[in-house]
CSV table of C-alpha atoms in Angstrom, one decimal:
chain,number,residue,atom,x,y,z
A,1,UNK,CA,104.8,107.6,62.8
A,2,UNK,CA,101.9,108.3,61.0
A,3,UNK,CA,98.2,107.5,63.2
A,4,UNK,CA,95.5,107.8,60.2
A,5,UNK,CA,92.6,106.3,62.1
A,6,UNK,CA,90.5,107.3,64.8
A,7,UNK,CA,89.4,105.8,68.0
A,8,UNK,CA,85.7,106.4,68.4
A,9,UNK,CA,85.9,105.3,63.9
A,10,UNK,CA,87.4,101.9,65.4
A,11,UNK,CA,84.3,101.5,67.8
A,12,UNK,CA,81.8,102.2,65.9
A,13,UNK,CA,82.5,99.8,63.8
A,14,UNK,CA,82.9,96.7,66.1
A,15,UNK,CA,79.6,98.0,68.2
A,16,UNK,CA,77.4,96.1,66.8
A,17,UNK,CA,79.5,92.8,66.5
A,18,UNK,CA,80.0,91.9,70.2
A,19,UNK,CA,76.5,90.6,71.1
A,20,UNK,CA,76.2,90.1,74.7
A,21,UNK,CA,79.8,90.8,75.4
A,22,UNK,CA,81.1,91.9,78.8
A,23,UNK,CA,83.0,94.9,77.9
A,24,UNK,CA,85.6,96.7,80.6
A,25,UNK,CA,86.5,100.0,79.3
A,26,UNK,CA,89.2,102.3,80.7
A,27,UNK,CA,88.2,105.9,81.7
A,28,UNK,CA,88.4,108.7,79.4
A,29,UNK,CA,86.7,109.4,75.9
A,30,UNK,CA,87.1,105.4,75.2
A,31,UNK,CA,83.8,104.6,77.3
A,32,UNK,CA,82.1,107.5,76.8
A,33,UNK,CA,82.4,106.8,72.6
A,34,UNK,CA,81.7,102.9,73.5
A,35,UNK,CA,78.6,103.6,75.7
A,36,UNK,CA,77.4,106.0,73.1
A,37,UNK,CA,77.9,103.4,70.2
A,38,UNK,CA,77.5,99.7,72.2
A,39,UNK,CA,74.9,101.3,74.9
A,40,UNK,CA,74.7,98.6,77.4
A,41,UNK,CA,74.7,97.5,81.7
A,42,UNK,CA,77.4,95.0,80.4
A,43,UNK,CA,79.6,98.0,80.0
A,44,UNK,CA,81.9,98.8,82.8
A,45,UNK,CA,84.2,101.4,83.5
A,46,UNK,CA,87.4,101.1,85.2
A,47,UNK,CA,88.9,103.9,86.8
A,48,UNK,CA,91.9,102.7,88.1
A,49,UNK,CA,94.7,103.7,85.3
A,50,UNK,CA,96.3,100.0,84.1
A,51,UNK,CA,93.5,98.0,85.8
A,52,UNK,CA,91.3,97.4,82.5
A,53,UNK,CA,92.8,94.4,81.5
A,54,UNK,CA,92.9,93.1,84.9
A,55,UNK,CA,89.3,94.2,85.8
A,56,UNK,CA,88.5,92.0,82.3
A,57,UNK,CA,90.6,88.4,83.2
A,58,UNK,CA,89.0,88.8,86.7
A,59,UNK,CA,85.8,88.4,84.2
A,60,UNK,CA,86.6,86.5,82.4
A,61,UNK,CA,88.0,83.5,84.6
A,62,UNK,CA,85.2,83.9,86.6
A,63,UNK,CA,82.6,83.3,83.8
A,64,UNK,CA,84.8,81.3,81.4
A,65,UNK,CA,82.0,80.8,79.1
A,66,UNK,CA,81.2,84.5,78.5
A,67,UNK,CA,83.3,87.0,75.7
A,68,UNK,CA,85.0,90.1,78.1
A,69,UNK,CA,86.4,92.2,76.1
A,70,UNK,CA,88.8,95.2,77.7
A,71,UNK,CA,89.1,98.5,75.8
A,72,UNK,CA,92.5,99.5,77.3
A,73,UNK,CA,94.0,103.0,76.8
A,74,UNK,CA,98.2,103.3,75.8
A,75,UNK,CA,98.6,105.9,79.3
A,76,UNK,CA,96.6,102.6,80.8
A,77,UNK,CA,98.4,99.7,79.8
A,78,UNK,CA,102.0,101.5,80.4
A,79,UNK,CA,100.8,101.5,83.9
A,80,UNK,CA,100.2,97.6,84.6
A,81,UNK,CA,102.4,96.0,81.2
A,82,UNK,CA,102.9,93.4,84.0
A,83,UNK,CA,99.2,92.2,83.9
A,84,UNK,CA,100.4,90.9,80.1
A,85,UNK,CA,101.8,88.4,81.7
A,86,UNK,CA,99.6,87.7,84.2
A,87,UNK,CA,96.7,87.1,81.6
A,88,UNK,CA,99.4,85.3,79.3
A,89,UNK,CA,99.8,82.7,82.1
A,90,UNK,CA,95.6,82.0,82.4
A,91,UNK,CA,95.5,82.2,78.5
A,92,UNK,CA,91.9,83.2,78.8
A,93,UNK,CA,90.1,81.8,75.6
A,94,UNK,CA,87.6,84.3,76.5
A,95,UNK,CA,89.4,87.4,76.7
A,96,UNK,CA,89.8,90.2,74.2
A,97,UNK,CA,92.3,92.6,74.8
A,98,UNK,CA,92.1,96.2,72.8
A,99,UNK,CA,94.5,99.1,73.3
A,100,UNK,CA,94.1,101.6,71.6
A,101,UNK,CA,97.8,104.0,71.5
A,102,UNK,CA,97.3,107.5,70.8
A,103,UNK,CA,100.7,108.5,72.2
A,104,UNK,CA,98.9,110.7,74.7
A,105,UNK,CA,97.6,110.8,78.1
A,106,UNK,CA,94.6,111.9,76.8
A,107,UNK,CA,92.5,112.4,80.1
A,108,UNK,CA,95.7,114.4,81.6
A,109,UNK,CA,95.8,116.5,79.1
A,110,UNK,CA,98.0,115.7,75.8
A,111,UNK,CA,101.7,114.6,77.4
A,112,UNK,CA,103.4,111.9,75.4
A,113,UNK,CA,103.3,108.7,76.4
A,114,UNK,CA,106.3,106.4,75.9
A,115,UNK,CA,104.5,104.7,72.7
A,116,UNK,CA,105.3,108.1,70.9
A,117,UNK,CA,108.9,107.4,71.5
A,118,UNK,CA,109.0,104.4,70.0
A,119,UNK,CA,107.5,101.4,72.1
A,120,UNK,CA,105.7,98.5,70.8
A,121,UNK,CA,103.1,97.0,72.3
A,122,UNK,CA,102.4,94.1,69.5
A,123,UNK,CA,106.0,92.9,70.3
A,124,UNK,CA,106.4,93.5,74.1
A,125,UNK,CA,102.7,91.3,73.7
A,126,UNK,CA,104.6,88.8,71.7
A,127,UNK,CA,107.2,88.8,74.1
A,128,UNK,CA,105.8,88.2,77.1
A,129,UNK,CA,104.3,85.2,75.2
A,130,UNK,CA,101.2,86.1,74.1
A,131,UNK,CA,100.5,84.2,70.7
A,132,UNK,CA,97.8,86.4,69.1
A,133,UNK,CA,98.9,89.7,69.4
A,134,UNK,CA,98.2,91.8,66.5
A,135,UNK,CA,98.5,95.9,65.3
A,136,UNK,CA,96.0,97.8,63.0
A,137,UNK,CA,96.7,101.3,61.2
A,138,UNK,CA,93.3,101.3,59.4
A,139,UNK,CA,90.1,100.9,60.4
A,140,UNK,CA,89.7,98.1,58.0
A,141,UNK,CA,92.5,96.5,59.4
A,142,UNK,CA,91.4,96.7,63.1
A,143,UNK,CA,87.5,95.6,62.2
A,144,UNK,CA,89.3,92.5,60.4
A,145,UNK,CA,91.4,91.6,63.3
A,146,UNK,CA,88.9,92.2,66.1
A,147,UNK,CA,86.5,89.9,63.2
A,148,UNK,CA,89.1,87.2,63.6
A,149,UNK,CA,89.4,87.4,67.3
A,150,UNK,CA,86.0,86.9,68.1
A,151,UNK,CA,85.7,83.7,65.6
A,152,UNK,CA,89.0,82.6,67.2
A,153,UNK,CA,87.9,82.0,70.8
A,154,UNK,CA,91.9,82.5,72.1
A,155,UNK,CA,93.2,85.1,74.4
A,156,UNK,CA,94.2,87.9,71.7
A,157,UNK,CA,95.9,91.1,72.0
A,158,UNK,CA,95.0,93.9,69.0
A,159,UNK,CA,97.1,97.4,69.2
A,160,UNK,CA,94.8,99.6,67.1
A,161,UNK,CA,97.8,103.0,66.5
A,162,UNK,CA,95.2,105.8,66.3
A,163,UNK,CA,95.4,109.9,66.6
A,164,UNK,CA,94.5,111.6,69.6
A,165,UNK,CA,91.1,113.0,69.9
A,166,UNK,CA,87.6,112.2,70.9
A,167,UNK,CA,84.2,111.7,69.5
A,168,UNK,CA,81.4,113.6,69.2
A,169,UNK,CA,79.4,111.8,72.0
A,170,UNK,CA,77.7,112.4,75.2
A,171,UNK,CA,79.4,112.2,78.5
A,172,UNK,CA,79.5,108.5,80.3
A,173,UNK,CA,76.0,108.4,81.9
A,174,UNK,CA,76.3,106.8,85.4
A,175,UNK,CA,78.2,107.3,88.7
A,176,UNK,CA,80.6,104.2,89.3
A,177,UNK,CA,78.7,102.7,92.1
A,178,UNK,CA,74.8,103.2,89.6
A,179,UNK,CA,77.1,101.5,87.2
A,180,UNK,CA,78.5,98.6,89.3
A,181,UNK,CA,75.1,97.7,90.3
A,182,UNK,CA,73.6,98.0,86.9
A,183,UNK,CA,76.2,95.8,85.8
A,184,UNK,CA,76.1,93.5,87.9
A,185,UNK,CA,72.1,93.3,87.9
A,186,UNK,CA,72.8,92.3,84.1
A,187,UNK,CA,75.1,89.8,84.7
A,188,UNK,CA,72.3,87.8,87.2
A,189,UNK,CA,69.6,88.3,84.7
A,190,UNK,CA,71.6,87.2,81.7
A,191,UNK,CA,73.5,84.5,83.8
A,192,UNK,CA,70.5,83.2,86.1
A,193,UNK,CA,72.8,84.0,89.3
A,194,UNK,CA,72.1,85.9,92.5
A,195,UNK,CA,75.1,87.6,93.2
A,196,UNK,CA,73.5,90.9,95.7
A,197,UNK,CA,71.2,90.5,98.4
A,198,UNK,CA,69.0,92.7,99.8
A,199,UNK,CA,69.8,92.5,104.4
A,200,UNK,CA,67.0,90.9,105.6
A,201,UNK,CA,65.8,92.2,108.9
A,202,UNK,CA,66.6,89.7,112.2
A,203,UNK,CA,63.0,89.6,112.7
A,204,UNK,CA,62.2,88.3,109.3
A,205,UNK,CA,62.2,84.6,110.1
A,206,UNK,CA,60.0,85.0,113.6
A,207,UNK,CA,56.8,85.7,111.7
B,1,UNK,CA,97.4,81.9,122.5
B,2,UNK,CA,96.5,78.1,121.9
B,3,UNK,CA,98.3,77.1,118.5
B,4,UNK,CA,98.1,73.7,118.0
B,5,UNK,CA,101.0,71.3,117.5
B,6,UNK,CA,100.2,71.5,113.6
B,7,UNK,CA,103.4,71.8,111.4
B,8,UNK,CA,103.4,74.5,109.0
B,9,UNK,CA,101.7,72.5,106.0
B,10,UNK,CA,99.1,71.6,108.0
B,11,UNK,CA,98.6,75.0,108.8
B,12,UNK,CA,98.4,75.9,105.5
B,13,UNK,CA,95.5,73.6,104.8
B,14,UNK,CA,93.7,74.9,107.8
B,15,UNK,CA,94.0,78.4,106.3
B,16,UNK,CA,93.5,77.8,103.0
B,17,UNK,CA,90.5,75.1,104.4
B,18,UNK,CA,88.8,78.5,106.1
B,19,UNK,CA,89.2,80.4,103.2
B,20,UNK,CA,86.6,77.8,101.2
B,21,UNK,CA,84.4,77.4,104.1
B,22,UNK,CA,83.7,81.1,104.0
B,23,UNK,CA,83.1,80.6,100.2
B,24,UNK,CA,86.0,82.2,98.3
B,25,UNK,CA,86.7,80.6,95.4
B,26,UNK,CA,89.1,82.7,93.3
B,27,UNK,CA,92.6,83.7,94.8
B,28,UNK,CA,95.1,86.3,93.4
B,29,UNK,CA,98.6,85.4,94.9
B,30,UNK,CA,101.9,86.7,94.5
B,31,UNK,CA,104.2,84.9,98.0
B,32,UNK,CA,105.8,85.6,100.6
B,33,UNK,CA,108.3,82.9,101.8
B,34,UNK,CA,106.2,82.6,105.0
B,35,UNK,CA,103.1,81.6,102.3
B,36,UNK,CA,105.2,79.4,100.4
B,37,UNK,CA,103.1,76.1,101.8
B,38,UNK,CA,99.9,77.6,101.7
B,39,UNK,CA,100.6,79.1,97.9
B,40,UNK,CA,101.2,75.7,97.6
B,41,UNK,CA,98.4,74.1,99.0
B,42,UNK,CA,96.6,76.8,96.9
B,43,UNK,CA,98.5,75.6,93.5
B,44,UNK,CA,97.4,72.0,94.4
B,45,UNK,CA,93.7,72.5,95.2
B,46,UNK,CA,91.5,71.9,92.5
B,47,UNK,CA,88.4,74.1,93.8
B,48,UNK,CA,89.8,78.1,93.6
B,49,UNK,CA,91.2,79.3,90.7
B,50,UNK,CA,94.4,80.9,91.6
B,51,UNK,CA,95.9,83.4,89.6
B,52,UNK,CA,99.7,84.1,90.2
B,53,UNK,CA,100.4,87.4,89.8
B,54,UNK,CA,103.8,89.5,88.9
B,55,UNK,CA,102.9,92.9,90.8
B,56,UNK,CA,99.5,93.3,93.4
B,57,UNK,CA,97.7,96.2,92.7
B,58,UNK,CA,96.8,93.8,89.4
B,59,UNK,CA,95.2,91.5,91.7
B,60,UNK,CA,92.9,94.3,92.9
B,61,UNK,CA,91.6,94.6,89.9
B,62,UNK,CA,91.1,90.7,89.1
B,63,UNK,CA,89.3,90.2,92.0
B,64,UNK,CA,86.8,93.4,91.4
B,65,UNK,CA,86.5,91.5,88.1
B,66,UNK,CA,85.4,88.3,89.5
B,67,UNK,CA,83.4,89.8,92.5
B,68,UNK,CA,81.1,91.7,89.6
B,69,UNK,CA,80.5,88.4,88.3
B,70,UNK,CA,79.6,86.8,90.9
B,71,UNK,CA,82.8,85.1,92.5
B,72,UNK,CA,84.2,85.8,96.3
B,73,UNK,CA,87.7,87.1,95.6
B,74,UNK,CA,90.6,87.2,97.8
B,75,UNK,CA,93.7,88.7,97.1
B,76,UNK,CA,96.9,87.2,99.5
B,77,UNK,CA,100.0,89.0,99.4
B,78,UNK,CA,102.7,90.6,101.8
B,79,UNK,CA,102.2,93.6,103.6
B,80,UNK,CA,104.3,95.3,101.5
B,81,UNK,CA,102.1,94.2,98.3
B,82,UNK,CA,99.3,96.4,100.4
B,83,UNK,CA,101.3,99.1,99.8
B,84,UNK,CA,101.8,98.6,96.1
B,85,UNK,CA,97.9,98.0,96.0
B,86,UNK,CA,96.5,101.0,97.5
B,87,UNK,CA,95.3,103.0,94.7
B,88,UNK,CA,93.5,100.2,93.0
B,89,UNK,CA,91.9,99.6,96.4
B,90,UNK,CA,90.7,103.0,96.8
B,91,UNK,CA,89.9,103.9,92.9
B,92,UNK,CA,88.2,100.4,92.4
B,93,UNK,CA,87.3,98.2,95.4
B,94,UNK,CA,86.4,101.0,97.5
B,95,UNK,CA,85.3,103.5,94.7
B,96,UNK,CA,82.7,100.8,93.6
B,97,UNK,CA,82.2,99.3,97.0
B,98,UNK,CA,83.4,96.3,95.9
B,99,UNK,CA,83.5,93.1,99.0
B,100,UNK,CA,87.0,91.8,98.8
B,101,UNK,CA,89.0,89.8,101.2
B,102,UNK,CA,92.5,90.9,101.2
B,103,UNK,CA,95.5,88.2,103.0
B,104,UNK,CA,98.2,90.0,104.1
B,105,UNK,CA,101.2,88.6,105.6
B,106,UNK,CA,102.0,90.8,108.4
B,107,UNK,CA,106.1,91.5,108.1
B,108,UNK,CA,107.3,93.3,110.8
B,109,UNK,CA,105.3,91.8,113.2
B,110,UNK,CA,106.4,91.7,116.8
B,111,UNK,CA,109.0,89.1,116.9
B,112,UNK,CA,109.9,90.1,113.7
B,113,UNK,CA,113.6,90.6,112.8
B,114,UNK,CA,113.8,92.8,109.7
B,115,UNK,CA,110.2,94.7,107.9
B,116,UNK,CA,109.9,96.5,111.1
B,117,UNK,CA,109.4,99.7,108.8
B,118,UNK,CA,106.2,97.9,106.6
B,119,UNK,CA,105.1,96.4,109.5
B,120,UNK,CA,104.8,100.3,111.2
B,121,UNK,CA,103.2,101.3,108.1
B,122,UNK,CA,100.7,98.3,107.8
B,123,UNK,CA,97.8,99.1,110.0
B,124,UNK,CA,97.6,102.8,110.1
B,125,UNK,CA,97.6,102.8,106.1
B,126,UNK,CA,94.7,100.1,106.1
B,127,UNK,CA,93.2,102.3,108.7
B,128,UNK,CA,93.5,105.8,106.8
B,129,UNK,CA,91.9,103.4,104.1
B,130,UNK,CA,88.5,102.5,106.0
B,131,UNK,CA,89.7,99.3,105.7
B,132,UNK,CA,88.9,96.9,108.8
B,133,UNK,CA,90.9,94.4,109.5
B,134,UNK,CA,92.2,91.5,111.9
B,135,UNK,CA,94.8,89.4,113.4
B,136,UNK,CA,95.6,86.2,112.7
B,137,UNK,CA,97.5,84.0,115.2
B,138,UNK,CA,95.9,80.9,116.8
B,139,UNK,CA,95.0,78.6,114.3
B,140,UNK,CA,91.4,77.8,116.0
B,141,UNK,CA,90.6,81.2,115.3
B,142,UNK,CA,91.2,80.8,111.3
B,143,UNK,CA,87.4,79.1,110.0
B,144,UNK,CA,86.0,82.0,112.1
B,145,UNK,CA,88.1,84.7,111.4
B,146,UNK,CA,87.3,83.8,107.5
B,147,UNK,CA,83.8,83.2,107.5
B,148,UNK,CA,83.0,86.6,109.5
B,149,UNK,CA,85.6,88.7,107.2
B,150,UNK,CA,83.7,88.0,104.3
B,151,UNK,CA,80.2,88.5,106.3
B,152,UNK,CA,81.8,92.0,106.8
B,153,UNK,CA,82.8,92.3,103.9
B,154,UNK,CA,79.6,91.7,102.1
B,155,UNK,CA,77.5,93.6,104.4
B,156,UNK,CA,79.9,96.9,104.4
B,157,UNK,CA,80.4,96.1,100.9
B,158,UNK,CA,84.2,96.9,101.0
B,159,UNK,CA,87.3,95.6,101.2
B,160,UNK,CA,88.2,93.5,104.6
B,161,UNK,CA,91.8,92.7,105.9
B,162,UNK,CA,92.8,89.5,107.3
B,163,UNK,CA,96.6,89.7,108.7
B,164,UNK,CA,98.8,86.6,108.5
B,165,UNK,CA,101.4,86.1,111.3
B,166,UNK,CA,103.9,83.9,111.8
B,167,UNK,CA,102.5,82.2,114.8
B,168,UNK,CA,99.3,80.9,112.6
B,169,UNK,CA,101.6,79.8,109.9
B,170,UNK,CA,103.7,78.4,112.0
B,171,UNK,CA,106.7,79.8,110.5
B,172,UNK,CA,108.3,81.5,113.4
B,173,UNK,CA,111.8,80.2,114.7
């Protein structure tokens, strides 16, 4: 099977379309490529292979009103193919879900996955009963579908079948725990919340 | 031990009733038969969003999800789902020191016929995890048990164990 795009071509591309998005992206060269093109503390990385998309309807159910969007990894979503149906079930209207199926496990160092072997993601997604679930070959394909998805404002699934390789882009920039606090920092200033509190000291209230 | 004469729906309410009071408001859930009223109660409630799920270690991950946005996850499951959840617990909740409240029913308990094996397994594996955790029984002890979890959890900013047993959801013969 022929893979005639590239991932870090299909992110560029949509970087500048996702506004204030919440965007979970699995570990690897996917969010070092997205941080490089869509620089933002409403980035998060997940490194927990298969808990991208999971990480993302926690998001999303939790602010309903906010676009999450998961950049999920082939190796990744092999792992937890059950969370389809979990999010299937919730039908997040807010939820984007990207994979992006190289056929490798990239991060481990080139093995096949079982997507080289045949497996469909678009149709075990459409089995599982997921209604928008869609596959690109070409870049102009996958901007036009993840195009659609944002205007659609319905749970939708996009398999983008790319060749294994990264981009030309700097390393991720933050250890997990700077990132889970920048994060979440962003999402109280962009949401008005308090979500972390500084301890206050049991003598506070005496003076 | 001073359990009430509370039938096991009632129970359920109480437990479910404790979780709220100590402020979570989004469950993950996939049951155990000894849970079967309070997923119930939980399906019924109009407050939490529940999310049933088909394997655990996905609910790790939706409740890191909600906690970064601001909700107060907790994720219920058998003791046996602990073990299926482990390395989303380590590589995310603890990893990114992440407050979650995890409700385990406690198979294998003493008493128990059957699950001896998980039940062995149960508290040394949530020890070797740094995970604290504690024993549900009396049903008087649930509101507190609840509320000071998720103080713990909060303040040690990891995961916190509460373990369900029989004798608080009044399921044992």
């Amino acid at each position: 099977m022929g893979r005639p795009m590239k991932r870090h071509e299909c992110l560029k591309e949509i970087a500048g379309t996702v506004g204030d998005a919440l965007v979970v992206v699995c570990v690897g060269g996917t969010s070092s490529e997205w941080n490089a093109y869509r620089p933002s503390d409403g980035n998060l990385r997940c490194w927990t292979l298969g808990l991208t998309s999971s990480v993302a309807l926690g998001m999303a159910l939790g602010l309903p009103h906010r676009q999450v969007i998961a950049l999920d990894g082939d190796g990744s979503l092999l792992m937890n193919l059950c969370g389809l149906p979990t999010i299937m079930r919730k039908k997040p209207k807010n939820l984007i879900h990207v994979v992006f199926d190289n056929g490798v496990y990239e991060s481990s160092g080139g093995t096949k996955t079982a997507t080289a072997e045949g497996v469909d993601f678009v149709a075990v997604a459409r089995g599982v009963g997921i209604k928008n679930a869609f596959g690109a070959d070409t870049v102009e394909e996958f901007k036009k579908l993840f195009a659609d998805a944002l205007a659609r404002r319905e749970h939708t699934f996009i398999c983008a079948r790319v060749e294994p390789g990264r981009g030309e882009v700097p390393p991720w920039p933050w250890p997990d725990v700077e990132n889970k606090y920048r994060f979440t920092r962003h999402i109280e200033q962009t949401e008005g919340v308090s979500i972390l509190q500084a301890r206050i000291p049991g003598s506070w209230k005496k003076s | 031990m001073t359990n009430s004469n509370m039938d096991a729906k009632a129970r359920a309410a109480a437990i479910l009733g404790g979780m709220k009071k100590a402020g979570i408001d989004l469950i993950a859930s996939l049951p155990d038969i000894n849970c079967l009223d309070l997923i119930g109660a939980l399906e019924r409630d109009g407050e939490i969003i529940h999310v049933p799920l088909c394997r655990e270690e996905e609910g790790v991950g939706i409740c890191a999800g909600a906690r970064l946005v601001g909700k107060k996850p907790a994720l219920l499951m058998q003791n046996a789902g602990l073990l299926n959840s482990c390395n989303g617990i380590v590589t995310t909740g603890i990893q990114l020191e992440l407050p979650l409240l995890l409700v385990v029913y406690y198979a294998g308990d003493i008493g128990d016929r059957g699950f001896a094996r998980v039940g062995t397994a149960t508290m040394p594996v949530l020890d070797a995890l740094g995970i604290r955790h504690y024993l549900l029984r009396d049903v008087e002890a649930i509101d507190w048990t609840f509320k000071n979890a998720w103080v713990l959890a909060e303040d040690s900013s990891r995961p916190v164990a509460v373990l369900l047993t029989k004798d608080v959801l009044g399921t044992r013969a």
